[in-house]
Each structure stands twice: as C-alpha cells, then as structure tokens.
C-alpha positions as MATLAB code, in Angstrom:
seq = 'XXXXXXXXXXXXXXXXXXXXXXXXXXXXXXXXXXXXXXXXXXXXXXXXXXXXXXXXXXXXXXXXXXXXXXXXXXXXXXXXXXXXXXXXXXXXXXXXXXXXXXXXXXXXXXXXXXXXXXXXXXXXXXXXXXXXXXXXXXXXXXXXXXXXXXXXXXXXXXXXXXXXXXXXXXXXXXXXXXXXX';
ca = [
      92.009  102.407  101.984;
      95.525  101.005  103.245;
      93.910   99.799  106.528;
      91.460   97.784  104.060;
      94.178   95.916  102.846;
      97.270   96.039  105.028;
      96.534   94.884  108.553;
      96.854   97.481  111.038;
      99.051   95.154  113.879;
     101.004   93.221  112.083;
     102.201   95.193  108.858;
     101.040   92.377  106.855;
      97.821   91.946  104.197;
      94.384   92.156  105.926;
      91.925   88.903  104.721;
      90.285   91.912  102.581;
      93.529   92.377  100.836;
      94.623   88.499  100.328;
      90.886   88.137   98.833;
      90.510   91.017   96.337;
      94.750   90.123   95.529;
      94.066   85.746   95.014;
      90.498   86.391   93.604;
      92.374   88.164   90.697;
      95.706   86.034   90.361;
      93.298   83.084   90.486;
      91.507   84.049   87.357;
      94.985   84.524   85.544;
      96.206   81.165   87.160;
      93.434   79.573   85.733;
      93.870   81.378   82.399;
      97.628   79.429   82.004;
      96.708   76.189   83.772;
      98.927   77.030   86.764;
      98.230   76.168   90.359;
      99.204   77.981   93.725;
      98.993   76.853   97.227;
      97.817   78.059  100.263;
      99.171   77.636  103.720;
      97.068   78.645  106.715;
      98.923   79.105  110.229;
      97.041   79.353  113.569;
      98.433   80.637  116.370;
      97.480   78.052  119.270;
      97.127   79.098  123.132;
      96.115   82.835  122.426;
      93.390   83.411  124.723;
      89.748   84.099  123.377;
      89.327   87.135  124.730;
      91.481   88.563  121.719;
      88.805   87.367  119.487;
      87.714   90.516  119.722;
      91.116   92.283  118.029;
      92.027   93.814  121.821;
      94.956   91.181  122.689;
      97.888   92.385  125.752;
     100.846   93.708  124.525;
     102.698   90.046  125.341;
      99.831   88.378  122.684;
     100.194   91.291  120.248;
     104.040   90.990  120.077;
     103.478   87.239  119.351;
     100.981   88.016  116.662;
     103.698   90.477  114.810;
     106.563   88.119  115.359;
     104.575   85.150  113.630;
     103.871   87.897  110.834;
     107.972   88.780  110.851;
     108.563   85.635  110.983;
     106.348   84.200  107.847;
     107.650   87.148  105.807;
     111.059   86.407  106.346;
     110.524   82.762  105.514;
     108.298   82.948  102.155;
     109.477   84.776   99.067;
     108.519   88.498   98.800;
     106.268   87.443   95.202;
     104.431   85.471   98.004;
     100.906   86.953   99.966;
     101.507   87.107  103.573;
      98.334   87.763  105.261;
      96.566   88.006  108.918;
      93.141   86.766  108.191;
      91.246   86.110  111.479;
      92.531   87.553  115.024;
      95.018   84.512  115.643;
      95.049   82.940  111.843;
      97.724   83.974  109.088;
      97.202   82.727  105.391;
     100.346   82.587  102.864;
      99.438   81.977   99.155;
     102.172   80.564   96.985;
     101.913   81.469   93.913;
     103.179   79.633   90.987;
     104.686   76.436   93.650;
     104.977   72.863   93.007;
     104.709   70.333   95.542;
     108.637   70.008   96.027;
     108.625   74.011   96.508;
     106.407   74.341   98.863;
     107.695   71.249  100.537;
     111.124   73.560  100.807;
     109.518   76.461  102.156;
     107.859   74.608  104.400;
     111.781   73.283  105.580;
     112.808   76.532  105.825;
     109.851   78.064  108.064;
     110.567   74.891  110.573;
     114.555   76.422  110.072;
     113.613   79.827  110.917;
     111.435   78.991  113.978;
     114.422   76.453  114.924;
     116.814   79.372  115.020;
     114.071   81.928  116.535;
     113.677   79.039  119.213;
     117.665   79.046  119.698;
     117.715   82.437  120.258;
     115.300   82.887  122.578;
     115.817   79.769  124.926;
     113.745   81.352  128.071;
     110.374   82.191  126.319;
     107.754   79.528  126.837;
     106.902   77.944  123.691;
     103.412   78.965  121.587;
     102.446   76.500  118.685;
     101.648   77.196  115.800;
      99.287   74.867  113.511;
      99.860   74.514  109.879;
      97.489   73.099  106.652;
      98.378   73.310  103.322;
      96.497   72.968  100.125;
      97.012   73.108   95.876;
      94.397   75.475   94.199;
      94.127   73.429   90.900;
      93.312   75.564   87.828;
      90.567   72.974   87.182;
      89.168   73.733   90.476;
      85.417   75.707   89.940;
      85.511   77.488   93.484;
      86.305   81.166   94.429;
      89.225   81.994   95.982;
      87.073   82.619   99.589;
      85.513   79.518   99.343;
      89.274   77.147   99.146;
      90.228   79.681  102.129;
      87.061   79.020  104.292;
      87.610   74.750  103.776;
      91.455   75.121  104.631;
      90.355   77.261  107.428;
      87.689   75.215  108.530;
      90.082   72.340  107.741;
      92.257   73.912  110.807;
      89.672   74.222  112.896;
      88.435   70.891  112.763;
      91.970   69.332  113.831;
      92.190   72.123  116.495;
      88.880   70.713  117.832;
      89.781   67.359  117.647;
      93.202   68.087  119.555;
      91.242   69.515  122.178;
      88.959   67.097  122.637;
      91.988   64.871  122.983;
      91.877   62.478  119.942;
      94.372   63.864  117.556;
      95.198   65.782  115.016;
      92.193   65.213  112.224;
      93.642   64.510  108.663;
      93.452   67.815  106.538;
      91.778   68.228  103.736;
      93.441   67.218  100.330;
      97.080   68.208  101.805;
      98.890   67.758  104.882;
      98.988   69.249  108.260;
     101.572   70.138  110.772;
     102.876   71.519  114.544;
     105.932   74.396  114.843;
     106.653   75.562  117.714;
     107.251   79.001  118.302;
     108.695   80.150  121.484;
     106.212   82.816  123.079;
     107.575   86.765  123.800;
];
C-alpha cells in the first residue's frame, strides 16, 4: 500500500496519495470556511521518452532533487507530491495570499542558493501555477488539480509554439530555474 501513496523515485506522495489526502482535508476545509492553495511545478526540458516512468539516471536525479528541493522549501504540514512523470503538486493548506506569496520567495531563495552551489550544471526550468481552493468552490479536489494542470500545459504549449507564456487560470504563473545534475 506505501507504493500507492508514496512515490517510489522521489520519496515524496504519489498523485494517489495527494488525492485520497486533499479529497478529505477539502471536505473539512469546507466544513470551517477555510481555503488552501495549490501549486503545480513542471519540470521543463525532460525528454518524452520518460513519459513512460523509465528516465536516465541524469533525469531521475533531477526529478528527486526538484522533490528535495520542494520539501525543503514548503512547511512539513504541507503535501508534497509527484503527480505525473515530470509534474510535482504542493497543496498549502490553511495559506493566505501573503503566505503563499512568501513561500513562493523562499522556493526562488532555495533554487538561488542550489544554483550558487552548483555553478557548472546547465540550467533545467521549472514552470510554476498557483491557485486558491475557495471553500465555496463545488468541485472535487481532482477536478481543481486537472484545470491547474491543464492550466500548465496550456502555457507550456503556448511557449513552445513561441507566443508566450498564456495567463493562468485564476492565479499567477511563473519560471525558476533549476540548474540540471
């Protein structure tokens, strides 16, 4: 049952585990009017042939240091989670706007200082949206992670197409850099 909810690469929650974990806290957010929010990271310029959860050992120790990395930066009450083979999800429970705005400093600090340490490595970027889960909001937990996802996707497309990022949905996006290694 661990593998279920822990994923096996990283150390981190498996999308099985964030889902059954938010699809619960969501019911007792919306029981005391509360809201969380929900950051989704991709990890850009991973090659698709990892798609398929068989990445080389270079892409695999980028996947675990972007988990290290994300746990390090978010508080431990927080749900760290790998949810697609180059996609991470943190839910913030309990965060208001300024919060997550801090957390969101800190994560560019951490990456800052990874970066400074590791001057040689090529960089990887990593893209970032973020959204509020209102109490008032009538969706599942699944279905505010597939728009946020898709969300991503959509401004991932639309970077590689060459005309920009695409605004996010309800929130705000972002680029960190990550050096590769």
């Amino acid at each position: 049952m661990t593998e279920d909810i822990q994923d096996s690469l990283t150390g981190v929650w498996s999308r099985f585990g964030l889902l059954f974990f938010a699809e619960h806290y969501l019911k007792l957010l919306r029981r005391v009017k509360r809201e969380m929010t929900l950051f989704v990271v991709g990890v850009d310029g991973l090659p698709a042939d990892g798609a398929d959860g068989t990445w080389a050992p270079a892409h695999e120790a980028n996947l675990k240091e972007t988990a290290r990395l994300l746990r390090r930066t978010f508080r431990t009450s927080d749900a760290v989670a790998r949810i697609g083979p180059d996609l991470f999800a943190v839910l913030l429970l309990e965060t208001s706007d300024l919060g997550a705005d801090i957390l969101l400093t800190r994560l560019e600090d951490r990456l800052a200082e990874w970066k400074a340490e590791h001057p040689d490595l090529p960089p990887l970027t990593l893209s970032l949206v973020v959204d509020r889960i209102r109490a008032d909001q009538e969706m599942t937990f699944a279905d505010a992670l597939s728009r946020i996802v898709a969300a991503l996707r959509r401004r991932r497309t639309d970077e590689a197409d060459g005309d920009g990022p695409s605004p996010a949905t309800r929130g705000w996006s972002t680029d960190i850099v990550l050096p590769a290694g």
